[in-house]
PDB file of C-alpha atoms in Angstrom:
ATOM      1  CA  UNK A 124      -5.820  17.840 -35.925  1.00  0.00           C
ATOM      2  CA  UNK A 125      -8.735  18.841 -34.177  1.00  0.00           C
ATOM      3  CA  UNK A 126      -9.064  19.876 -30.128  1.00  0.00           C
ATOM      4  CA  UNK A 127     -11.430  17.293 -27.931  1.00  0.00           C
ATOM      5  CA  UNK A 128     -13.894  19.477 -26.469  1.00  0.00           C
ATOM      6  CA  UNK A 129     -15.591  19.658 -23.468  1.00  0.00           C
ATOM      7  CA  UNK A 130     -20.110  19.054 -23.714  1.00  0.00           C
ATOM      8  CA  UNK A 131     -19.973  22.551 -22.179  1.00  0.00           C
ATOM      9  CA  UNK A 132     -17.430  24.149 -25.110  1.00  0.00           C
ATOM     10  CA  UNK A 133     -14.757  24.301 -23.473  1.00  0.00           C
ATOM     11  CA  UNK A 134     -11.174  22.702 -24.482  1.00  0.00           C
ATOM     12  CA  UNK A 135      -9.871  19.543 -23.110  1.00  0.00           C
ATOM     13  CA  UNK A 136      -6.066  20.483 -22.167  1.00  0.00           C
ATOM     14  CA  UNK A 137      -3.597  18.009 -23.644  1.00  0.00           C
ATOM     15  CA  UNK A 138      -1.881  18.030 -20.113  1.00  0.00           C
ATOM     16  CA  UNK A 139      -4.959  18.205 -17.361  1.00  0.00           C
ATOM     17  CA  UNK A 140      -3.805  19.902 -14.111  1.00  0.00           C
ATOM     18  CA  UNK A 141      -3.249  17.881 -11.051  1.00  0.00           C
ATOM     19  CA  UNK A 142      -3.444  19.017  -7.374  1.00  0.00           C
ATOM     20  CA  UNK A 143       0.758  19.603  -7.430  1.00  0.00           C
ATOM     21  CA  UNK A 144       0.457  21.959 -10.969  1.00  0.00           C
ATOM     22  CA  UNK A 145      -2.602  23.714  -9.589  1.00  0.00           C
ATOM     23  CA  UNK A 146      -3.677  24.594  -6.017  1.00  0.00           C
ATOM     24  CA  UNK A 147      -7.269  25.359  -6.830  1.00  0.00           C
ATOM     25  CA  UNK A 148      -7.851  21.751  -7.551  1.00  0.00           C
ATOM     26  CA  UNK A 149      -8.297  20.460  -3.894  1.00  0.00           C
ATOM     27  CA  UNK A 150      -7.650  16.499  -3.503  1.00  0.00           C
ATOM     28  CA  UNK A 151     -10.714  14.534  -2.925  1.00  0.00           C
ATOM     29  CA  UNK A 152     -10.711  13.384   0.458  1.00  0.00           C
ATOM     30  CA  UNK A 153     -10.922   9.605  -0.484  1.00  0.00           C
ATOM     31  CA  UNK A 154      -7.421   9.861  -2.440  1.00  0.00           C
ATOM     32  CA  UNK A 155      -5.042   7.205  -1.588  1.00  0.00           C
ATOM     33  CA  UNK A 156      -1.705   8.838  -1.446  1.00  0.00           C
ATOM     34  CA  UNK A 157       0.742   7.541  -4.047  1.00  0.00           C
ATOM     35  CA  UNK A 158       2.708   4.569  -3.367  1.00  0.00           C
ATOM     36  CA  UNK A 159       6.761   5.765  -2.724  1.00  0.00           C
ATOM     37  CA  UNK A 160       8.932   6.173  -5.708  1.00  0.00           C
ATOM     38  CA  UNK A 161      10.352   3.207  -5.316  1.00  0.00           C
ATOM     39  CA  UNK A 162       7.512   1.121  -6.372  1.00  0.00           C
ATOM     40  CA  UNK A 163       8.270  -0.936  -9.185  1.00  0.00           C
ATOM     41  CA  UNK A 164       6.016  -0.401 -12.392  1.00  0.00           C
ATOM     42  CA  UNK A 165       6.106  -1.960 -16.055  1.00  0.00           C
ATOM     43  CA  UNK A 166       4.230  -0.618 -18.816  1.00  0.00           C
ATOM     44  CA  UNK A 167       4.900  -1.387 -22.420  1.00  0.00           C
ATOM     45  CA  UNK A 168       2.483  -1.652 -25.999  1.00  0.00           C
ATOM     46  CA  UNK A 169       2.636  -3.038 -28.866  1.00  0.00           C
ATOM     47  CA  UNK A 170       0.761  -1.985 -32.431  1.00  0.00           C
ATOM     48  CA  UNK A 171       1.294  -4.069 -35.793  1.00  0.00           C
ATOM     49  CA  UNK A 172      -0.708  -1.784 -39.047  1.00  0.00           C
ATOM     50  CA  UNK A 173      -1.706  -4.609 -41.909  1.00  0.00           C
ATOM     51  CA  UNK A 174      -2.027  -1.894 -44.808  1.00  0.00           C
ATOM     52  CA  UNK A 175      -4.639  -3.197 -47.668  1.00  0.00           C
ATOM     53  CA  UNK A 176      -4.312  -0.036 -49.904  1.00  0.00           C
ATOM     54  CA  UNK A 177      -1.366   1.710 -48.899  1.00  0.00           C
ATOM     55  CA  UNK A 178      -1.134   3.915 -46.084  1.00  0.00           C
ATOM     56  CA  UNK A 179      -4.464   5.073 -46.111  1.00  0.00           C
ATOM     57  CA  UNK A 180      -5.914   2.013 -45.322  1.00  0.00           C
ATOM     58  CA  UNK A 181      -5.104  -0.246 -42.694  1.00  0.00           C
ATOM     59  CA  UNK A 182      -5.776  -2.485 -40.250  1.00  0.00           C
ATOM     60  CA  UNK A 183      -4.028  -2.004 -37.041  1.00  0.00           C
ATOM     61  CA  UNK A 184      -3.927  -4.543 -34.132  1.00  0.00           C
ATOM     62  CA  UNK A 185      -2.710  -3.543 -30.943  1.00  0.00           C
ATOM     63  CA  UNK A 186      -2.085  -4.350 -26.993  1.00  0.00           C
ATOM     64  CA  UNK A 187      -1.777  -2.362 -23.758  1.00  0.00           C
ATOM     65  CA  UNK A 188       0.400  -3.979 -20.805  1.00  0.00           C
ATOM     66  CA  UNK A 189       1.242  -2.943 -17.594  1.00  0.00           C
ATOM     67  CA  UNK A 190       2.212  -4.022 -14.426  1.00  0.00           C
ATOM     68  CA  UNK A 191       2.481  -2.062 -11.135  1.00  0.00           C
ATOM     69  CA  UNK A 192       3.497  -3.623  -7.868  1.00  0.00           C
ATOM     70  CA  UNK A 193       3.420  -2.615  -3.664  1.00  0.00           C
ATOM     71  CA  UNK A 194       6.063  -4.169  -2.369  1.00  0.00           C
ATOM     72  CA  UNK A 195       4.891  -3.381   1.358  1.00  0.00           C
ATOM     73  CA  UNK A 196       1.613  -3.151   2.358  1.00  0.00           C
ATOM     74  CA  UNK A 197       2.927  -0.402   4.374  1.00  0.00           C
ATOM     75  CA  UNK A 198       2.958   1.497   1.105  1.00  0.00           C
ATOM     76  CA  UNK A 199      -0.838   1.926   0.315  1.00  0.00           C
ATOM     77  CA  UNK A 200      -2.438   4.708   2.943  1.00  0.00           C
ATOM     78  CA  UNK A 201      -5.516   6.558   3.379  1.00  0.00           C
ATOM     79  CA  UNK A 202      -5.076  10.273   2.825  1.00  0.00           C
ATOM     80  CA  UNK A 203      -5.047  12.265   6.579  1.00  0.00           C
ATOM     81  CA  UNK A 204      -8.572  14.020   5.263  1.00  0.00           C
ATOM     82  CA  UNK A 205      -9.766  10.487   4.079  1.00  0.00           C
ATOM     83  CA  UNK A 206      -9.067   8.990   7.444  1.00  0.00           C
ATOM     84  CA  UNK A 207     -10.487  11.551   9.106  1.00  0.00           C
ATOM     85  CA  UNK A 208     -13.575  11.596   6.942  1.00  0.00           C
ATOM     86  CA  UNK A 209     -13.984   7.655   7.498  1.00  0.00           C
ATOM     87  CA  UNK A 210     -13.569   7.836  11.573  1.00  0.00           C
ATOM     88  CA  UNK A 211     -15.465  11.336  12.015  1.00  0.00           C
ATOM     89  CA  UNK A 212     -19.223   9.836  11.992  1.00  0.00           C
ATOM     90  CA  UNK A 213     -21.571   7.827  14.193  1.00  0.00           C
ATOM     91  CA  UNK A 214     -22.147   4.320  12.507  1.00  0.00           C
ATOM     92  CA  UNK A 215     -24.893   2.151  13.283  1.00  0.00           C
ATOM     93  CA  UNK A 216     -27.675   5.306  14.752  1.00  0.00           C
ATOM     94  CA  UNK A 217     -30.605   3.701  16.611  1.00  0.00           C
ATOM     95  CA  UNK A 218     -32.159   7.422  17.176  1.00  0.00           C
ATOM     96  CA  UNK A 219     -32.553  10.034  14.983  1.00  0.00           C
ATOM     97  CA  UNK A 220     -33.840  13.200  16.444  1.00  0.00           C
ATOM     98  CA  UNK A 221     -34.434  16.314  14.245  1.00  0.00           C
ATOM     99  CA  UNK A 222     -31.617  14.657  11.873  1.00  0.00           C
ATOM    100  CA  UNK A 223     -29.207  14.070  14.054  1.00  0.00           C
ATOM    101  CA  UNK A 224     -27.964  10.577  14.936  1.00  0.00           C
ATOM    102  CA  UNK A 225     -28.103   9.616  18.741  1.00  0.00           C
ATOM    103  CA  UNK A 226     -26.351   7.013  19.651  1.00  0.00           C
ATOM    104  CA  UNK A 227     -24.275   5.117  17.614  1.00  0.00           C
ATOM    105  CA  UNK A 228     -20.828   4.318  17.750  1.00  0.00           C
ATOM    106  CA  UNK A 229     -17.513   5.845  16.374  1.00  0.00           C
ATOM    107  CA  UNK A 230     -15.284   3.253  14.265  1.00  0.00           C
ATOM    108  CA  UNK A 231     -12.030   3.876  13.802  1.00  0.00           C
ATOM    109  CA  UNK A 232     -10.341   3.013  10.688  1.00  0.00           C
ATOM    110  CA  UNK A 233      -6.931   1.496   9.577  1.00  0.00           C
ATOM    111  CA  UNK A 234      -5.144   4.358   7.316  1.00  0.00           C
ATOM    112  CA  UNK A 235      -3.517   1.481   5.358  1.00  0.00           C
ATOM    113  CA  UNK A 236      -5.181  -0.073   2.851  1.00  0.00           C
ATOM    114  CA  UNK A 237      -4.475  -3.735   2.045  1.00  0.00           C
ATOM    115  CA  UNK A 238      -4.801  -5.273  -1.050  1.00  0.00           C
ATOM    116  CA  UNK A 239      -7.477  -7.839  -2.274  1.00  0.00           C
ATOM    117  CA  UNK A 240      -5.939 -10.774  -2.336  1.00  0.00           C
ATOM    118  CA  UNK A 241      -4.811 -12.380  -5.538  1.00  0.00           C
ATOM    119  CA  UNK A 242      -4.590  -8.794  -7.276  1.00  0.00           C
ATOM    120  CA  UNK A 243      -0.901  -7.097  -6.416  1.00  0.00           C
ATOM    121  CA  UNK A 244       1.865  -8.961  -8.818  1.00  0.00           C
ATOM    122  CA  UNK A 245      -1.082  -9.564 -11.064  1.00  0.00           C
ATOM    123  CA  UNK A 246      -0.241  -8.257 -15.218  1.00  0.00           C
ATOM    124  CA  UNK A 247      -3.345  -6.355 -16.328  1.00  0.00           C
ATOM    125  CA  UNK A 248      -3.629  -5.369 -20.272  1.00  0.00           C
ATOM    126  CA  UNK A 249      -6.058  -5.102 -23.045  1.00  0.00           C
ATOM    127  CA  UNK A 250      -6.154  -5.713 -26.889  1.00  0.00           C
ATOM    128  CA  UNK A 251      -8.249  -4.138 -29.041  1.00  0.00           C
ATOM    129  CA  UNK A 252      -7.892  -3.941 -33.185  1.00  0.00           C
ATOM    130  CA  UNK A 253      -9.393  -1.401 -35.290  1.00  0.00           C
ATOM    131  CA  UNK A 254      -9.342  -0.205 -38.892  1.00  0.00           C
ATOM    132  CA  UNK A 255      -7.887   2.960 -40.393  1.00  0.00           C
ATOM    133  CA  UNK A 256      -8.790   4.749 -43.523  1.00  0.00           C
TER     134      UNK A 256
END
C-alpha cells in the first residue's frame, strides 16, 4: 500500500482527528451540533466484481446507500458560538462611517434549524462502476 499524502508532504492520517480526540482543533462556529443518539440512520453498500482474466482483472459495479432521519425538528440546532455569531451584527447599515456600520438593525436568529422541505425521510445513494487490473 501506499500513504495518501498531503500537496504540502505531509501524511493523511487514516483516522483524522475531530474536535472530541483533539482540543487544538476548535469547532467552526457554523457547526450544527449533532442530532441525539437516538436518531435513526441506515447505511448499507453493495459491490458485485465481473472478473474477465482472473483476479487481476475485473470489472466491479457498485452502490452507496444511506438514509439518516430527524425525527423532531427539535433535534437540528445552531451551535451557542454559531448563534451568537448570526445575532451579533448590524444587518441592513444605511451609514458607514470610518468602517463602522451606523444604524442598522440587530436580527435575532432561531437556534433550530428546520429542514427543507421534501428532504428528511428522503434515501440518498450513488452508483458508480469501475475497472480493476
Amino acid at each position: 500500500m501506499f500513504a495518501l499524502t498531503n500537496p504540502d508532504g505531509t501524511i493523511v492520517p487514516a483516522i483524522p482527528p475531530t474536535p472530541a480526540s483533539d482540543p487544538s482543533r476548535s469547532r467552526s462556529p457554523f457547526t450544527a451540533l449533532p442530532p441525539s443518539a437516538a436518531t435513526p440512520a441506515f447505511t448499507a453498500n453493495f459491490q458485485y466484481m465481473i472478473p474477465i482474466y482472473g483476479r487481476t482483472v475485473g470489472f466491479n459495479i457498485f452502490d452507496d446507500f444511506g438514509m439518516d432521519v430527524a425525527l423532531r425538528d427539535s433535534q437540528l440546532r445552531q451551535s451557542p458560538e454559531g448563534i451568537d455569531a448570526l445575532d451579533s451584527p448590524l444587518y441592513g447599515c444605511p451609514n458607514y462611517v470610518n468602517g463602522t456600520c451606523q444604524g442598522g438593525q440587530q436580527i435575532k436568529f432561531s437556534p433550530t434549524i428546520n429542514p427543507i422541505p421534501g428532504t428528511n425521510y428522503v434515501p440518498r445513494d450513488s452508483a458508480a462502476a469501475s475497472s480493476t487490473s
